[in-house]
Short mmCIF file of C-alpha atoms in Angstrom, two decimals:
data_model
loop_
_atom_site.label_atom_id
_atom_site.label_comp_id
_atom_site.label_asym_id
_atom_site.label_seq_id
_atom_site.Cartn_x
_atom_site.Cartn_y
_atom_site.Cartn_z
CA UNK H 249 -41.25 181.92 293.89
CA UNK H 250 -42.27 182.35 297.35
CA UNK H 251 -39.86 182.90 300.16
CA UNK H 252 -38.31 184.74 303.06
CA UNK H 253 -35.80 187.19 302.29
CA UNK H 254 -33.44 188.85 304.95
CA UNK H 255 -31.21 191.57 304.17
CA UNK H 256 -28.20 192.51 304.40
CA UNK H 257 -26.41 189.51 304.46
CA UNK H 258 -23.42 191.00 306.38
CA UNK H 259 -23.79 193.94 308.72
CA UNK H 260 -21.28 195.56 310.74
CA UNK H 261 -22.18 197.86 313.83
CA UNK H 262 -20.09 200.53 315.71
CA UNK H 263 -20.40 200.55 319.39
CA UNK H 264 -23.38 202.62 320.59
CA UNK H 265 -25.29 202.33 317.29
CA UNK H 266 -28.60 200.62 316.82
CA UNK H 267 -29.07 198.70 313.43
CA UNK H 268 -32.11 197.16 311.82
CA UNK H 269 -32.28 193.95 309.96
CA UNK H 270 -34.99 193.40 307.30
CA UNK H 271 -37.21 190.19 306.88
CA UNK H 272 -39.77 190.17 304.23
CA UNK H 273 -41.85 187.00 303.11
CA UNK H 274 -44.31 186.45 300.34
CA UNK H 275 -45.57 183.16 301.73
CA UNK H 276 -48.72 184.49 303.26
CA UNK H 277 -47.44 183.20 306.21
CA UNK H 278 -49.09 184.61 309.77
CA UNK H 279 -46.34 183.65 312.21
CA UNK H 280 -42.76 185.44 311.89
CA UNK H 281 -39.86 184.75 314.16
CA UNK H 282 -36.41 186.02 314.81
CA UNK H 283 -33.74 183.59 316.16
CA UNK H 284 -29.93 184.37 317.27
CA UNK H 285 -27.27 181.75 316.82
CA UNK H 286 -23.82 181.90 317.95
CA UNK H 287 -21.06 180.01 316.82
CA UNK H 288 -21.52 176.36 317.80
CA UNK H 289 -24.93 176.88 319.43
CA UNK H 290 -28.37 176.18 318.85
CA UNK H 291 -31.11 178.87 317.89
CA UNK H 292 -32.40 181.05 320.69
CA UNK H 293 -35.72 182.83 320.27
CA UNK H 294 -35.78 186.96 320.45
CA UNK H 295 -39.17 187.74 319.29
CA UNK H 296 -42.15 186.20 317.64
CA UNK H 297 -45.44 187.45 316.06
CA UNK H 298 -48.31 185.55 315.65
CA UNK H 299 -50.34 188.02 313.66
CA UNK H 300 -50.05 191.87 312.28
CA UNK H 301 -49.65 194.74 315.21
CA UNK H 302 -49.18 192.08 317.77
CA UNK H 303 -45.61 190.24 319.30
CA UNK H 304 -44.24 188.29 322.02
CA UNK H 305 -40.77 188.56 323.47
CA UNK H 306 -38.76 185.47 323.26
CA UNK H 307 -36.21 183.89 325.75
CA UNK H 308 -33.59 186.67 324.98
CA UNK H 309 -35.51 189.74 324.19
CA UNK H 310 -33.27 192.17 325.84
CA UNK H 311 -31.56 194.76 323.80
CA UNK H 312 -33.63 194.06 320.55
CA UNK H 313 -37.06 195.62 319.43
CA UNK H 314 -39.50 194.58 316.57
CA UNK H 315 -42.49 195.92 314.73
CA UNK H 316 -44.90 193.83 312.53
CA UNK H 317 -47.01 196.62 310.89
CA UNK H 318 -47.50 194.48 307.63
CA UNK H 319 -48.11 190.95 307.21
CA UNK H 320 -45.21 190.50 305.17
CA UNK H 321 -42.31 192.40 307.17
CA UNK H 322 -41.11 191.65 310.60
CA UNK H 323 -37.81 193.94 311.14
CA UNK H 324 -35.67 193.48 314.00
CA UNK H 325 -33.59 196.27 315.49
CA UNK H 326 -30.54 195.49 317.60
CA UNK H 327 -30.08 198.59 320.02
CA UNK H 328 -27.08 199.83 321.74
CA UNK H 329 -28.68 198.15 324.62
CA UNK H 330 -27.40 194.90 323.36
CA UNK H 331 -24.19 194.50 324.77
CA UNK H 332 -22.80 191.16 322.68
CA UNK H 333 -24.76 191.65 319.24
CA UNK H 334 -22.19 189.67 317.19
CA UNK H 335 -23.80 186.61 316.08
CA UNK H 336 -25.89 185.05 313.06
CA UNK H 337 -29.61 186.30 312.97
CA UNK H 338 -32.12 183.72 311.36
CA UNK H 339 -35.60 185.07 310.65
CA UNK H 340 -38.37 182.31 310.12
CA UNK H 341 -42.18 182.14 309.18
CA UNK H 342 -44.93 179.51 309.29
CA UNK H 343 -48.56 178.98 308.63
CA UNK H 344 -49.37 177.35 311.68
CA UNK H 345 -53.06 176.39 310.68
CA UNK H 346 -51.47 174.51 307.91
CA UNK H 347 -48.08 173.19 308.63
CA UNK H 348 -46.37 173.97 311.81
CA UNK H 349 -42.68 173.91 310.57
CA UNK H 350 -40.71 176.90 309.71
CA UNK H 351 -39.45 178.55 306.65
CA UNK H 352 -36.00 180.24 307.22
CA UNK H 353 -34.53 183.18 305.55
CA UNK H 354 -30.76 182.92 304.39
CA UNK H 355 -29.46 184.91 307.57
CA UNK H 356 -27.78 187.93 308.41
CA UNK H 357 -24.36 187.94 310.20
CA UNK H 358 -23.96 191.02 312.43
CA UNK H 359 -20.55 191.95 313.65
CA UNK H 360 -19.46 194.50 316.15
CA UNK H 361 -16.29 196.76 315.04
CA UNK U 247 -38.51 176.30 330.16
CA UNK U 248 -38.83 173.59 327.48
CA UNK U 249 -35.79 171.86 326.66
CA UNK U 250 -34.30 169.85 323.50
CA UNK U 251 -31.32 168.00 324.10
CA UNK U 252 -28.51 166.83 321.54
CA UNK U 253 -25.26 165.31 321.75
CA UNK U 254 -22.99 168.18 320.00
CA UNK U 255 -20.80 165.73 318.55
CA UNK U 256 -18.94 165.71 316.29
CA UNK U 257 -20.09 162.38 315.19
CA UNK U 258 -17.71 161.04 312.46
CA UNK U 259 -18.99 158.28 310.24
CA UNK U 260 -17.37 156.40 307.21
CA UNK U 261 -18.56 157.10 303.96
CA UNK U 262 -21.26 154.61 303.19
CA UNK U 263 -22.18 154.16 306.92
CA UNK U 264 -25.27 154.95 309.06
CA UNK U 265 -25.35 157.70 311.18
CA UNK U 266 -27.55 157.99 314.04
CA UNK U 267 -28.62 160.98 315.57
CA UNK U 268 -30.41 161.42 318.83
CA UNK U 269 -32.67 163.65 320.68
CA UNK U 270 -34.54 163.87 323.89
CA UNK U 271 -37.28 166.61 325.01
CA UNK U 272 -38.79 168.00 328.01
CA UNK U 273 -42.39 169.20 327.03
CA UNK U 274 -44.54 165.83 327.20
CA UNK U 275 -47.45 167.43 325.45
CA UNK U 276 -45.44 168.05 322.29
CA UNK U 277 -47.02 166.52 319.08
CA UNK U 278 -44.97 167.75 316.26
CA UNK U 279 -41.10 167.38 315.61
CA UNK U 280 -38.52 168.31 312.93
CA UNK U 281 -35.13 167.48 311.80
CA UNK U 282 -33.31 170.64 310.19
CA UNK U 283 -29.83 170.16 308.51
CA UNK U 284 -27.60 173.46 308.51
CA UNK U 285 -24.47 173.62 306.48
CA UNK U 286 -21.65 175.95 308.10
CA UNK U 287 -22.49 179.56 307.48
CA UNK U 288 -25.90 178.70 306.03
CA UNK U 289 -29.63 178.74 307.08
CA UNK U 290 -31.39 175.45 308.41
CA UNK U 291 -33.39 173.45 305.73
CA UNK U 292 -36.22 171.28 306.83
CA UNK U 293 -35.48 167.39 306.19
CA UNK U 294 -38.05 165.59 307.99
CA UNK U 295 -41.20 166.25 310.10
CA UNK U 296 -42.54 163.75 312.42
CA UNK U 297 -45.81 163.44 314.32
CA UNK U 298 -46.76 159.83 315.32
CA UNK U 299 -44.91 157.31 317.10
CA UNK U 300 -42.79 154.75 314.85
CA UNK U 301 -40.65 155.40 311.85
CA UNK U 302 -40.83 157.53 309.01
CA UNK U 303 -38.74 157.26 305.90
CA UNK U 304 -37.80 159.69 303.19
CA UNK U 305 -34.94 158.69 301.20
CA UNK U 306 -31.73 157.94 302.65
CA UNK U 307 -33.18 159.71 305.81
CA UNK U 308 -35.52 157.84 308.45
CA UNK U 309 -37.00 159.63 311.89
CA UNK U 310 -37.96 157.92 314.61
CA UNK U 311 -40.35 158.89 317.35
CA UNK U 312 -41.09 157.54 320.87
CA UNK U 313 -43.66 159.93 322.77
CA UNK U 314 -43.53 157.94 325.96
CA UNK U 315 -39.63 158.22 326.22
CA UNK U 316 -39.61 161.68 325.02
CA UNK U 317 -37.28 160.79 322.24
CA UNK U 318 -36.70 161.56 318.74
CA UNK U 319 -33.72 160.28 316.40
CA UNK U 320 -32.65 160.63 312.83
CA UNK U 321 -30.97 157.66 310.78
CA UNK U 322 -28.83 158.85 307.84
CA UNK U 323 -28.25 155.61 305.64
CA UNK U 324 -25.56 155.53 303.09
CA UNK U 325 -23.92 158.42 304.55
CA UNK U 326 -22.35 160.90 301.85
CA UNK U 327 -19.66 163.68 302.40
CA UNK U 328 -22.34 165.96 301.58
CA UNK U 329 -24.36 165.01 304.55
CA UNK U 330 -21.37 166.74 306.85
CA UNK U 331 -23.36 169.23 308.47
CA UNK U 332 -25.00 170.37 311.76
CA UNK U 333 -28.39 168.49 312.37
CA UNK U 334 -30.99 170.56 314.42
CA UNK U 335 -33.77 168.76 316.46
CA UNK U 336 -36.63 171.06 316.81
CA UNK U 337 -40.23 170.40 318.82
CA UNK U 338 -43.11 172.27 318.83
CA UNK U 339 -44.44 173.43 321.95
CA UNK U 340 -47.61 171.64 323.11
CA UNK U 341 -49.40 174.92 323.62
CA UNK U 342 -48.76 177.56 320.94
CA UNK U 343 -46.93 177.52 317.56
CA UNK U 344 -43.37 178.19 318.60
CA UNK U 345 -40.21 175.63 318.08
CA UNK U 346 -37.64 175.00 320.46
CA UNK U 347 -34.46 173.97 319.09
CA UNK U 348 -31.76 171.58 320.21
CA UNK U 349 -28.12 172.81 320.16
CA UNK U 350 -27.62 170.37 317.13
CA UNK U 351 -25.23 167.52 316.49
CA UNK U 352 -22.47 168.20 314.04
CA UNK U 353 -21.72 165.06 311.76
CA UNK U 354 -18.61 164.39 309.69
CA UNK U 355 -18.72 162.15 306.82
CA UNK U 356 -15.50 160.75 306.01
CA UNK U 357 -14.59 159.47 302.44
#
């Protein structure tokens, strides 16, 4: 079955550590997105990529980095520069030429300990 | 910055009643609109998409769009306790492929 997989489901980070969240899709979607969701809040865009080897900053990119070396993969690194990283992170993908809506992964819940 | 506004709720409705959710957006050129349902601790799932002015029905759900007023709504008929969730309105930007999400409306259906 086609889908979008995020791992791990839960992640704990110590102060000063970088951590990487995985996002893989087998939907042959061109575009991929990372959103952050805080409790009781909507989704805020961190980074997005329309094609391989290209990505753009979203509204809250500071303290995050991404890569898009393969069409299927769009990992997100939460760096030590992100001072308040505890949140629910959602990866999404879309095939804008066919349908503009997103398919979401199941999310990663990151907690600073 | 493009904005999408929703009443955060909670919107409390008795079982069997109609739940009415509203969403306004600022990007006048937007053409594609979506409603997602998100259960607590889970990721959003698509309920409806709407592109033309008027109503679009799918089962117990009806989406309504008025581009002149920059307004999208979602009606849930015969509300069930399983409809208790947060409903996110999303608007595709006029120039580009990104969706901007509202803050969501929390719906509570009481038996």
